[in-house]
Coordinates of C-alpha atoms in Angstrom, one line a residue:
M103 CA -40.8 46.5 24.0
V104 CA -37.7 44.4 23.3
L105 CA -37.7 41.6 20.7
L106 CA -34.9 39.1 21.5
H107 CA -33.8 36.4 19.1
V108 CA -31.3 33.7 20.2
L109 CA -28.9 32.0 17.8
F110 CA -28.0 28.4 18.7
E111 CA -25.3 26.4 16.9
H112 CA -25.9 22.6 16.9
A113 CA -24.1 19.8 15.1
A114 CA -27.3 19.3 13.0
G115 CA -27.6 23.0 12.0
Y116 CA -28.3 26.6 13.0
A117 CA -31.4 27.3 14.9
L118 CA -33.0 30.8 15.6
F119 CA -35.3 31.1 18.6
A120 CA -37.7 34.0 19.3
V121 CA -38.0 34.9 23.0
K122 CA -41.2 36.4 24.5
E123 CA -41.4 40.2 24.2
V124 CA -40.8 42.1 27.4
E125 CA -40.4 45.8 28.3
E126 CA -37.0 45.1 29.9
I127 CA -34.7 42.2 29.1
G128 CA -33.8 41.7 32.8
M129 CA -37.4 40.8 33.6
L130 CA -37.1 37.5 31.6
L131 CA -34.3 36.0 33.9
P132 CA -36.5 34.7 36.8
Q133 CA -39.1 33.3 34.4
V134 CA -36.5 31.5 32.3
E135 CA -34.7 30.1 35.4
E136 CA -38.0 28.6 36.7
S137 CA -39.0 27.1 33.3
V138 CA -35.6 25.6 32.1
L139 CA -36.2 22.1 33.4
N140 CA -39.9 21.9 32.3
I141 CA -40.3 21.9 28.5
G142 CA -43.9 22.9 28.6
K143 CA -43.2 26.1 30.5
F144 CA -40.1 26.7 28.4
N145 CA -42.2 26.5 25.2
N146 CA -44.3 29.5 26.5
I147 CA -41.2 31.7 26.6
V148 CA -39.0 30.4 23.7
K149 CA -40.3 29.4 20.3
L150 CA -38.4 28.1 17.2
A151 CA -38.3 30.8 14.5
A152 CA -36.1 29.1 11.9
F153 CA -33.9 26.0 11.4
F154 CA -31.1 25.6 8.9
P155 CA -29.9 21.9 8.7
F156 CA -26.3 21.3 7.4
R157 CA -26.3 19.4 4.1
S158 CA -23.3 17.2 4.9
A159 CA -20.7 16.5 7.6
Q160 CA -18.1 18.5 5.7
T161 CA -20.4 21.5 5.7
A162 CA -21.0 21.1 9.4
L163 CA -17.2 21.0 10.1
E164 CA -16.6 24.1 7.9
N165 CA -19.3 26.1 9.8
I166 CA -18.1 25.0 13.3
N167 CA -14.5 25.8 12.4
A168 CA -15.6 29.3 11.3
I169 CA -17.5 29.8 14.6
S170 CA -14.5 28.7 16.7
E171 CA -12.3 31.1 14.9
G172 CA -14.8 34.0 15.2
V173 CA -15.5 34.2 11.5
V174 CA -19.0 34.6 10.0
H175 CA -19.6 31.8 7.5
A176 CA -21.6 32.5 4.3
D177 CA -24.3 30.0 5.4
L178 CA -24.8 31.8 8.8
K179 CA -24.9 35.2 7.2
L180 CA -27.6 34.0 4.7
F181 CA -29.6 32.3 7.4
L182 CA -29.7 35.4 9.6
E183 CA -30.4 37.8 6.8
T184 CA -33.3 35.6 5.6
N185 CA -34.9 34.9 9.0
L186 CA -34.3 37.9 11.2
P187 CA -37.3 40.3 10.9
P188 CA -36.5 43.8 9.5
G189 CA -35.8 46.4 12.2
G190 CA -38.8 48.7 12.9
K191 CA -40.2 50.4 15.9
K192 CA -39.3 47.5 18.2
K193 CA -35.7 47.2 19.3
Q194 CA -34.0 44.1 17.8
M195 CA -31.4 42.1 19.8
L196 CA -29.6 38.9 18.9
G197 CA -28.3 36.7 21.7
V198 CA -25.2 34.5 21.0
S199 CA -23.1 32.2 23.3
D200 CA -19.6 33.4 22.2
A201 CA -18.6 37.1 22.4
K202 CA -16.0 36.6 19.6
I203 CA -18.6 35.5 17.0
G204 CA -20.9 38.2 18.4
A205 CA -18.4 40.9 17.6
A206 CA -18.0 39.5 14.1
L207 CA -21.8 39.5 13.5
Q208 CA -22.1 43.0 14.9
E209 CA -19.4 44.2 12.5
E210 CA -20.7 42.2 9.5
L211 CA -24.5 42.7 9.8
G212 CA -24.8 45.7 12.1
L213 CA -26.9 43.8 14.8
S214 CA -27.2 44.6 18.5
I215 CA -25.6 41.6 20.2
Q216 CA -26.2 40.3 23.8
T217 CA -24.0 37.5 25.3
T218 CA -24.7 37.7 29.1
G219 CA -27.7 37.7 31.5
V220 CA -30.8 35.9 30.2
V221 CA -29.1 34.8 27.0
A222 CA -27.0 32.2 28.8
E223 CA -30.1 30.8 30.6
V224 CA -32.1 30.6 27.4
L225 CA -29.2 28.8 25.6
R226 CA -29.0 26.4 28.6
G227 CA -32.6 25.5 28.2
V228 CA -32.4 25.2 24.4
R229 CA -29.3 22.9 24.7
L230 CA -31.4 20.7 27.1
H231 CA -34.6 20.5 25.1
F232 CA -33.2 21.0 21.5
H233 CA -34.5 17.7 20.1
G234 CA -38.0 18.5 21.5
L235 CA -38.0 22.0 20.1
V236 CA -37.1 21.1 16.5
K237 CA -39.7 18.9 14.7
G238 CA -38.4 15.6 13.2
L239 CA -35.2 15.6 15.2
T240 CA -34.9 12.8 17.8
A241 CA -32.5 12.6 20.7
L242 CA -30.6 9.7 19.1
A243 CA -30.1 11.6 15.8
A244 CA -28.9 14.7 17.7
S245 CA -26.4 12.7 19.7
K246 CA -25.1 10.9 16.6
A247 CA -24.6 14.2 14.8
Q248 CA -22.8 15.6 17.8
L249 CA -20.6 12.5 18.0
G250 CA -19.6 12.6 14.4
L251 CA -18.9 16.3 14.3
G252 CA -17.0 16.0 17.6
H253 CA -14.7 13.4 16.1
S254 CA -14.0 15.3 12.9
Y255 CA -13.5 18.6 14.7
S256 CA -11.0 17.1 17.2
R257 CA -9.2 15.3 14.4
A258 CA -8.8 18.6 12.4
K259 CA -7.6 20.4 15.6
V260 CA -5.0 17.8 16.3
K261 CA -3.8 17.9 12.6
F262 CA -3.8 21.7 12.6
N263 CA -1.8 21.9 15.8
V264 CA 0.6 24.8 15.3
N265 CA 2.7 23.8 18.3
R266 CA 3.3 20.2 17.1
A267 CA 7.0 20.9 16.6
D268 CA 7.2 22.6 20.0
N269 CA 5.7 19.6 21.7
M270 CA 8.7 17.5 20.8
I271 CA 11.1 20.1 22.4
I272 CA 8.9 20.3 25.5
Q273 CA 8.9 16.5 25.9
A274 CA 12.6 16.2 25.2
I275 CA 13.7 18.8 27.8
A276 CA 11.3 17.3 30.4
L277 CA 12.8 13.8 29.8
L278 CA 16.3 15.2 29.9
D279 CA 15.7 16.7 33.3
Q280 CA 14.2 13.5 34.5
L281 CA 17.2 11.5 33.2
D282 CA 19.6 13.8 35.0
K283 CA 17.8 13.1 38.3
D284 CA 17.6 9.3 37.7
I285 CA 21.3 8.9 36.6
N286 CA 22.4 10.9 39.6
T287 CA 20.3 8.8 42.0
F288 CA 21.3 5.4 40.4
S289 CA 25.0 6.3 40.2
M290 CA 25.0 7.2 43.9
R291 CA 23.4 3.8 44.6
V292 CA 26.2 2.1 42.7
R293 CA 28.8 4.1 44.6
E294 CA 27.4 3.1 47.9
W295 CA 26.9 -0.5 46.9
Y296 CA 30.3 -1.1 45.3
G297 CA 32.0 1.1 48.0
Y298 CA 31.7 -1.7 50.6
H299 CA 34.1 -3.7 48.4
F300 CA 36.4 -1.0 47.0
P301 CA 35.9 2.2 49.0
E302 CA 39.1 3.9 47.6
L303 CA 37.6 4.1 44.1
V304 CA 35.1 6.8 45.2
K305 CA 37.8 9.3 45.9
L306 CA 39.8 8.5 42.8
V307 CA 36.9 8.8 40.3
S308 CA 34.4 11.6 40.6
D309 CA 32.4 11.2 37.3
N310 CA 29.3 9.0 37.7
S311 CA 29.3 7.2 34.4
T312 CA 33.1 6.6 34.6
Y313 CA 32.6 5.1 38.1
C314 CA 29.9 2.7 36.8
R315 CA 32.1 1.6 33.9
L316 CA 35.0 0.9 36.3
A317 CA 32.8 -1.0 38.6
R318 CA 31.7 -3.2 35.7
L319 CA 35.2 -3.6 34.4
I320 CA 37.0 -4.3 37.8
G321 CA 34.5 -6.6 39.4
N322 CA 36.4 -8.3 42.2
R323 CA 39.4 -6.0 43.1
K324 CA 41.6 -9.0 44.0
E325 CA 41.5 -10.2 40.4
L326 CA 42.9 -6.8 39.2
S327 CA 46.4 -7.1 37.8
E328 CA 49.0 -5.4 35.5
E329 CA 47.2 -7.0 32.5
S330 CA 44.1 -4.9 33.4
L331 CA 45.9 -1.6 33.0
P332 CA 45.1 -1.0 29.2
G333 CA 41.4 -1.5 30.0
L334 CA 41.5 0.9 32.9
E335 CA 43.4 3.5 30.8
E336 CA 40.8 3.2 28.1
V337 CA 38.0 4.0 30.6
V338 CA 39.8 6.6 32.7
M339 CA 41.7 8.2 29.7
D340 CA 44.7 8.8 32.1
S341 CA 47.6 6.4 32.7
A342 CA 48.5 7.9 36.1
K343 CA 45.0 7.5 37.4
A344 CA 44.8 3.9 36.1
Q345 CA 48.0 3.1 38.0
A346 CA 46.6 4.7 41.1
I347 CA 43.5 2.6 40.9
L348 CA 45.6 -0.6 40.5
D349 CA 47.7 0.4 43.5
A350 CA 44.7 1.2 45.6
S351 CA 43.1 -2.2 44.8
R352 CA 46.2 -4.0 46.2
S353 CA 46.0 -2.2 49.6
S354 CA 42.2 -1.7 49.8
M355 CA 40.5 -1.9 53.2
G356 CA 37.2 -3.0 51.6
M357 CA 35.4 -6.2 52.6
D358 CA 35.2 -9.3 50.4
I359 CA 32.2 -9.7 48.2
S360 CA 30.4 -12.8 46.9
P361 CA 30.0 -13.5 43.2
I362 CA 26.2 -13.2 43.2
D363 CA 26.6 -9.6 44.7
L364 CA 29.1 -8.7 42.0
I365 CA 26.7 -9.9 39.3
N366 CA 23.9 -7.7 40.7
I367 CA 26.2 -4.7 40.9
E368 CA 27.5 -5.2 37.4
S369 CA 24.0 -5.6 35.9
F370 CA 22.9 -2.4 37.7
S371 CA 26.0 -0.6 36.4
V372 CA 25.2 -1.6 32.9
R373 CA 21.7 0.0 33.3
V374 CA 23.2 3.2 34.5
I375 CA 25.7 3.3 31.7
S376 CA 22.9 2.7 29.1
L377 CA 20.9 5.6 30.6
A378 CA 23.9 7.9 30.4
E379 CA 24.5 7.0 26.8
Y380 CA 20.8 7.6 26.0
R381 CA 21.0 11.0 27.7
L382 CA 23.8 12.0 25.3
E383 CA 21.7 10.9 22.3
L384 CA 18.7 12.8 23.6
Q385 CA 20.7 15.9 24.1
E386 CA 21.9 15.7 20.5
Y387 CA 18.3 15.2 19.4
L388 CA 17.3 18.3 21.3
R389 CA 20.1 20.3 19.8
S390 CA 19.0 19.3 16.2
K391 CA 15.3 20.0 17.0
M392 CA 16.0 23.4 18.5
G393 CA 18.1 24.2 15.3
Q394 CA 15.0 23.4 13.2
V395 CA 12.3 25.1 15.3
A396 CA 14.1 28.0 17.1
P397 CA 17.6 28.5 15.6
N398 CA 17.9 32.1 16.7
L399 CA 16.9 31.5 20.3
A400 CA 19.3 28.5 20.4
S401 CA 22.2 30.4 19.1
L402 CA 21.6 33.3 21.4
I403 CA 21.0 31.6 24.8
G404 CA 21.8 27.9 24.1
E405 CA 19.7 24.9 23.3
V406 CA 18.9 23.7 26.8
V407 CA 18.0 27.2 28.3
G408 CA 16.0 28.0 25.1
A409 CA 14.1 24.7 25.4
R410 CA 13.3 25.4 29.0
L411 CA 11.9 28.8 28.1
I412 CA 9.7 27.2 25.4
S413 CA 8.6 24.5 27.8
H414 CA 7.8 27.0 30.6
A415 CA 5.8 29.2 28.2
G416 CA 3.9 26.2 26.8
S417 CA 4.9 26.9 23.1
L418 CA 7.1 29.1 21.0
T419 CA 4.1 31.2 20.0
N420 CA 3.3 31.9 23.7
L421 CA 6.9 32.8 24.4
A422 CA 6.9 35.2 21.4
K423 CA 3.8 36.9 22.8
Y424 CA 5.4 37.5 26.2
P425 CA 7.0 40.9 26.9
A426 CA 10.7 41.1 27.9
S427 CA 9.9 41.7 31.5
T428 CA 7.9 38.4 31.7
V429 CA 10.7 36.5 29.9
Q430 CA 13.2 38.0 32.4
I431 CA 11.5 36.4 35.5
L432 CA 10.1 33.3 33.7
G433 CA 10.7 30.4 36.1
A434 CA 10.9 32.6 39.3
E435 CA 7.2 33.0 39.9
K436 CA 7.3 31.8 43.5
A437 CA 10.0 34.4 44.4
L438 CA 8.1 37.1 42.5
F439 CA 4.8 36.6 44.3
R440 CA 6.6 36.1 47.7
A441 CA 8.4 39.5 47.1
L442 CA 5.1 41.2 46.1
K443 CA 3.4 39.8 49.2
T444 CA 6.1 40.8 51.6
R445 CA 6.8 44.0 49.7
G446 CA 10.4 43.0 49.2
N447 CA 12.8 43.1 46.2
T448 CA 11.5 41.3 43.1
P449 CA 13.8 38.7 41.5
K450 CA 16.2 39.9 38.7
Y451 CA 16.2 36.7 36.6
G452 CA 14.5 33.4 36.3
L453 CA 15.5 30.6 33.8
I454 CA 17.9 32.9 31.9
F455 CA 20.2 32.9 34.9
H456 CA 21.6 29.5 33.6
S457 CA 23.0 31.3 30.5
T458 CA 26.7 32.0 30.4
F459 CA 26.2 35.8 30.1
I460 CA 24.8 36.4 33.6
G461 CA 27.4 34.1 35.2
R462 CA 30.2 36.1 33.5
A463 CA 28.8 39.5 34.6
A464 CA 29.8 41.2 37.8
A465 CA 27.4 41.2 40.7
K466 CA 26.4 44.9 40.2
N467 CA 25.7 44.3 36.5
K468 CA 23.8 41.0 36.7
G469 CA 20.4 42.8 36.8
R470 CA 21.3 45.0 33.8
I471 CA 22.6 42.2 31.7
S472 CA 19.6 40.0 32.5
R473 CA 17.2 42.7 31.4
Y474 CA 19.2 43.2 28.2
L475 CA 19.3 39.5 27.5
A476 CA 15.6 39.0 28.1
N477 CA 15.0 41.8 25.5
K478 CA 17.1 40.0 22.9
C479 CA 15.5 36.6 23.7
T480 CA 12.0 38.1 23.0
I481 CA 13.2 39.4 19.7
A482 CA 14.8 36.1 18.8
S483 CA 11.7 34.1 19.7
R484 CA 9.5 36.4 17.6
I485 CA 11.8 36.0 14.6
D486 CA 11.7 32.2 15.0
C487 CA 8.0 32.1 15.4
F488 CA 6.9 34.2 12.5
S489 CA 9.8 33.9 9.9
E490 CA 9.1 31.8 6.8
V491 CA 12.7 30.5 6.4
P492 CA 14.3 29.7 9.8
T493 CA 18.0 30.8 9.9
C494 CA 20.4 31.5 12.8
V495 CA 21.7 34.8 11.4
F496 CA 19.7 37.0 13.7
G497 CA 20.6 34.9 16.7
D498 CA 24.3 35.2 16.0
K499 CA 24.1 39.0 15.6
L500 CA 22.0 39.3 18.8
R501 CA 24.6 37.2 20.7
D502 CA 27.4 39.5 19.4
Q503 CA 25.4 42.4 20.7
V504 CA 25.1 40.9 24.2
E505 CA 28.8 40.2 24.2
E506 CA 29.5 43.8 23.3
R507 CA 27.2 45.0 26.0
L508 CA 28.9 42.8 28.5
S509 CA 32.3 44.2 27.5
F510 CA 30.9 47.7 27.7
Y511 CA 29.9 47.1 31.4
E512 CA 33.4 45.9 32.1
T513 CA 35.7 48.1 30.0
G514 CA 33.5 51.0 28.9
D515 CA 33.9 50.4 25.1
A516 CA 30.8 51.7 23.3
P517 CA 28.9 48.9 21.4
R518 CA 27.6 49.2 17.8
K519 CA 24.3 50.8 17.1
N520 CA 21.3 48.4 16.9
L521 CA 20.2 49.8 13.6
D522 CA 23.6 49.0 11.9
V523 CA 23.6 45.4 13.3
M524 CA 20.1 44.7 12.2
K525 CA 20.8 46.0 8.7
E526 CA 23.7 43.6 8.4
A527 CA 21.5 40.7 9.8
V528 CA 18.7 41.4 7.3
K529 CA 21.1 41.4 4.4
E530 CA 22.8 38.1 5.5
A531 CA 19.4 36.5 6.2
G532 CA 18.2 37.3 2.7
E533 CA 21.3 35.7 1.2
V534 CA 21.0 32.6 3.4
A535 CA 17.3 32.3 2.5
S536 CA 17.9 32.5 -1.2
E537 CA 20.7 29.9 -0.9
M538 CA 18.3 27.6 1.0
K539 CA 15.6 28.0 -1.6
R540 CA 18.1 27.0 -4.3
K541 CA 19.1 23.9 -2.4
L542 CA 15.5 22.9 -1.9
E543 CA 14.8 23.4 -5.6
K544 CA 17.7 21.2 -6.5
K545 CA 16.6 18.5 -4.0
E546 CA 13.1 18.6 -5.5
K547 CA 14.5 18.2 -9.1
K548 CA 16.6 15.2 -8.0
R549 CA 13.6 13.7 -6.3
K550 CA 11.4 14.0 -9.4
K551 CA 14.2 12.5 -11.5
R552 CA 14.4 9.5 -9.2
E553 CA 10.7 9.0 -9.3
K554 CA 10.8 9.1 -13.1
R555 CA 13.6 6.5 -13.2
K556 CA 11.7 4.2 -10.8
L557 CA 8.5 4.4 -13.0
E558 CA 10.5 3.7 -16.1
A559 CA 12.3 0.7 -14.4
L560 CA 8.9 -0.6 -13.2
S561 CA 7.4 -0.3 -16.7
T562 CA 10.3 -2.1 -18.4
G563 CA 10.3 -4.8 -15.6
E564 CA 6.6 -5.4 -16.2
G565 CA 7.2 -5.8 -20.0
E566 CA 10.0 -8.4 -19.4
E567 CA 7.8 -10.3 -17.0
E568 CA 5.0 -10.5 -19.6
E569 CA 7.5 -11.8 -22.2
E570 CA 8.7 -14.5 -19.8
D571 CA 5.1 -15.5 -19.1
E572 CA 4.4 -15.9 -22.8
K573 CA 7.5 -18.0 -23.3
M574 CA 6.5 -20.2 -20.4
K575 CA 3.0 -20.6 -21.8
S576 CA 4.3 -21.5 -25.3
S577 CA 6.8 -24.0 -23.9
G578 CA 4.0 -25.6 -21.7
K579 CA 1.9 -26.2 -24.8
N580 CA 4.7 -28.0 -26.7
E581 CA 5.4 -30.4 -23.8
V582 CA 3.1 -33.4 -23.7
N583 CA 4.3 -34.5 -20.3
G584 CA 5.7 -32.2 -17.6
D585 CA 9.1 -34.0 -17.4
S586 CA 9.6 -34.6 -21.1
A587 CA 11.6 -31.4 -21.7
K588 CA 13.9 -32.2 -18.7
K589 CA 14.5 -35.7 -20.1
K590 CA 15.4 -34.4 -23.5
K591 CA 17.9 -32.0 -22.0
L592 CA 19.4 -34.8 -19.9
K593 CA 19.8 -37.0 -23.0
Q594 CA 21.4 -34.2 -24.9
Q595 CA 23.9 -33.5 -22.1
E596 CA 24.7 -37.2 -21.9
E597 CA 25.3 -37.5 -25.6
E598 CA 27.5 -34.4 -25.6
A599 CA 29.4 -35.5 -22.6
A600 CA 30.1 -39.0 -24.1
P601 CA 32.6 -38.0 -26.9
T602 CA 34.4 -35.7 -24.6
N603 CA 35.4 -38.5 -22.2
G604 CA 38.0 -39.9 -24.7
T605 CA 38.4 -42.6 -27.3
E606 CA 37.4 -45.5 -25.1
D607 CA 33.7 -44.3 -24.9
T608 CA 33.1 -44.3 -28.7
P609 CA 32.5 -48.1 -29.1
T610 CA 29.9 -48.1 -26.3
T611 CA 27.8 -45.5 -28.1
T612 CA 27.8 -47.6 -31.3
K613 CA 26.9 -50.7 -29.4
K614 CA 23.9 -48.8 -27.8
K615 CA 22.6 -47.9 -31.3
K616 CA 22.9 -51.5 -32.5
K617 CA 21.0 -52.7 -29.4
K618 CA 18.2 -50.2 -30.1
R619 CA 17.9 -51.3 -33.7
A620 CA 17.7 -55.0 -32.7
E621 CA 15.1 -54.3 -30.1
E622 CA 13.0 -52.3 -32.7
E623 CA 13.2 -55.3 -35.1
E624 CA 12.1 -57.7 -32.4
E625 CA 9.1 -55.4 -31.5
A626 CA 8.1 -55.1 -35.2
Q627 CA 7.8 -58.9 -35.8
P628 CA 5.2 -59.6 -33.1
V629 CA 3.2 -56.5 -34.2
E630 CA 3.0 -57.9 -37.8
E631 CA 1.9 -61.3 -36.5
A632 CA -0.7 -59.7 -34.4
H633 CA -2.1 -57.8 -37.4
S634 CA -2.2 -61.0 -39.5
N635 CA -4.1 -62.9 -36.8
G636 CA -6.6 -60.1 -36.3
V637 CA -5.5 -59.3 -32.7
E638 CA -6.3 -55.8 -31.2
D639 CA -3.5 -53.2 -31.1
T640 CA -3.8 -52.3 -27.5
P641 CA -1.8 -55.2 -25.9
V642 CA 1.0 -54.6 -28.4
T643 CA 1.3 -50.9 -27.5
K644 CA 1.5 -51.9 -23.8
K645 CA 4.4 -54.3 -24.6
K646 CA 6.1 -51.6 -26.5
K647 CA 5.9 -49.2 -23.5
K648 CA 7.2 -51.9 -21.2
R649 CA 10.2 -52.7 -23.5
K650 CA 10.9 -49.0 -23.9
S651 CA 10.9 -48.5 -20.2
E652 CA 13.2 -51.5 -19.8
A653 CA 15.5 -50.1 -22.4
M654 CA 15.6 -46.7 -20.7
E655 CA 16.5 -48.4 -17.4
A656 CA 19.2 -50.4 -19.1
E657 CA 20.9 -47.3 -20.6
P658 CA 22.1 -45.7 -17.4
A659 CA 23.4 -49.1 -16.2
E660 CA 25.5 -49.4 -19.4
E661 CA 26.7 -45.8 -19.1
A662 CA 28.1 -46.5 -15.6
E663 CA 30.5 -49.0 -17.2
P664 CA 32.7 -47.0 -19.5
E665 CA 35.3 -49.8 -20.1
V666 CA 33.9 -52.8 -21.9
S667 CA 35.9 -56.0 -22.7
P668 CA 36.2 -56.9 -26.4
E669 CA 34.3 -60.3 -25.9
T670 CA 31.0 -58.7 -24.8
P671 CA 29.8 -57.8 -28.3
Q672 CA 30.0 -61.4 -29.5
T673 CA 28.1 -62.8 -26.5
E674 CA 25.4 -60.2 -26.9
K675 CA 25.0 -61.0 -30.6
K676 CA 24.6 -64.7 -29.8
K677 CA 21.9 -63.9 -27.2
K678 CA 20.1 -61.8 -29.8
K679 CA 20.1 -64.6 -32.4
K680 CA 18.7 -67.0 -29.9
K681 CA 15.9 -64.6 -29.0
V682 CA 15.0 -64.1 -32.7
K683 CA 14.8 -67.9 -33.2
T684 CA 12.5 -68.4 -30.3
G685 CA 10.2 -65.6 -31.7
D686 CA 10.0 -67.4 -35.1
D687 CA 9.1 -70.6 -33.4

């Protein structure tokens, strides 16, 4: 008799199911297939033996990550050791869905593992009826657990993507190839469009971007004159060619063109020029990115060819796993399978044909140099993929080796031994790595110092702000009205400015003081009379305020008249005497 247990990993937890005992495991398959859709029949064959729910979402994520990597988690090990019955006379078997985790369990616990046959059908039925087989678990709760774990698992996978740097290279080289096609198509359209007006320019200028710049600069060829020569020379970078363009414009056989057509041609030329400029920027970006991700491969075979190899392989890791024979024909799959089908000669090279080495080699040596170059590319990609500190030392040495091999095929000079070259490369790489570490340490120290300075500056700035706030609060308490401080300052400024204006202003200030004293005496007399008659104080204070306001208004009017005639003081005194008499009456 065979006793089969099936392990099922769910977002809610681990479940262990016991399958009906049979003499042979193959006898279960037809019964399980019939009962998969019916939960009643399925319960007769499969029963829940144990269930281990995950304590939290973090625990579930850790367990599912371990399963995906083929590692036995501590929770899974404890669960199986606790719930699997001890082995006796009956043969024990554990069914799992993934062969990778099955091999790890077999090595860790010494179990007999089954992954095919009836196990797949049982797991299909368990997956369908899981919420019905486990007590207390509803379909809604199971779907929520799956949704939450799916989001967290996918997020972790995206963050932990090893090839995230390679992705930028793959996208950049794909965009570069597309831009080459687009620029070529659009520039041919400009040539055809503008060629109706100025057909001779096509023969004089072969470069696409230069032609578009000239089409935008020239516009109507009839307006081209000797004054336009400096502009033409700046675009063409050749005075003879600029003069030839000018001469051709005078005797051109092209048709006349309307202004609206010229506007459209110029606007389209601007678009093509901008695309060409962006292509140069993208190529520079690709060069810098390849220097960071795969410096050895870039220095050996070039940035563009290296990026194409990475793009075709899918990632730098995949390229590093390829053998040299695969790298040699990478990109020539169609020709390879056609040759295998027709039993013809297989291709000698694929994408590496675009490197300069194969182009420089003789026809009889192209296959030999391509095989040697593919070997060196494989070594360079593996160094780039698995080295901690990326340097281009090995790439430069490998390039020198390919150069020596090329010269050996041509002249017969024996190249250096690979062992000697690699010893030199290892020594230089160690020196470069130590220097880079020193630079990184210096940068880290500088960054920490900057952060400390910023924190100190922030703390001192906060202290100064608090002091200013306290000063503002104290000044606010002293002021009865909001504008009183401003008025005081204005008065002080006016008083200080008065003596500086000269000797003529001095009598006016003394007159002002006399007027104020006279007004105060006049105000004091009615106040005394009011007290003697038993009148309330409130109306008097109102009169005081009115007179003060009138006096304040009178002051700026007097200040506006700096020069006062000598007769004015006598007339003012007479008026004051009259006012005093009327008050006594």
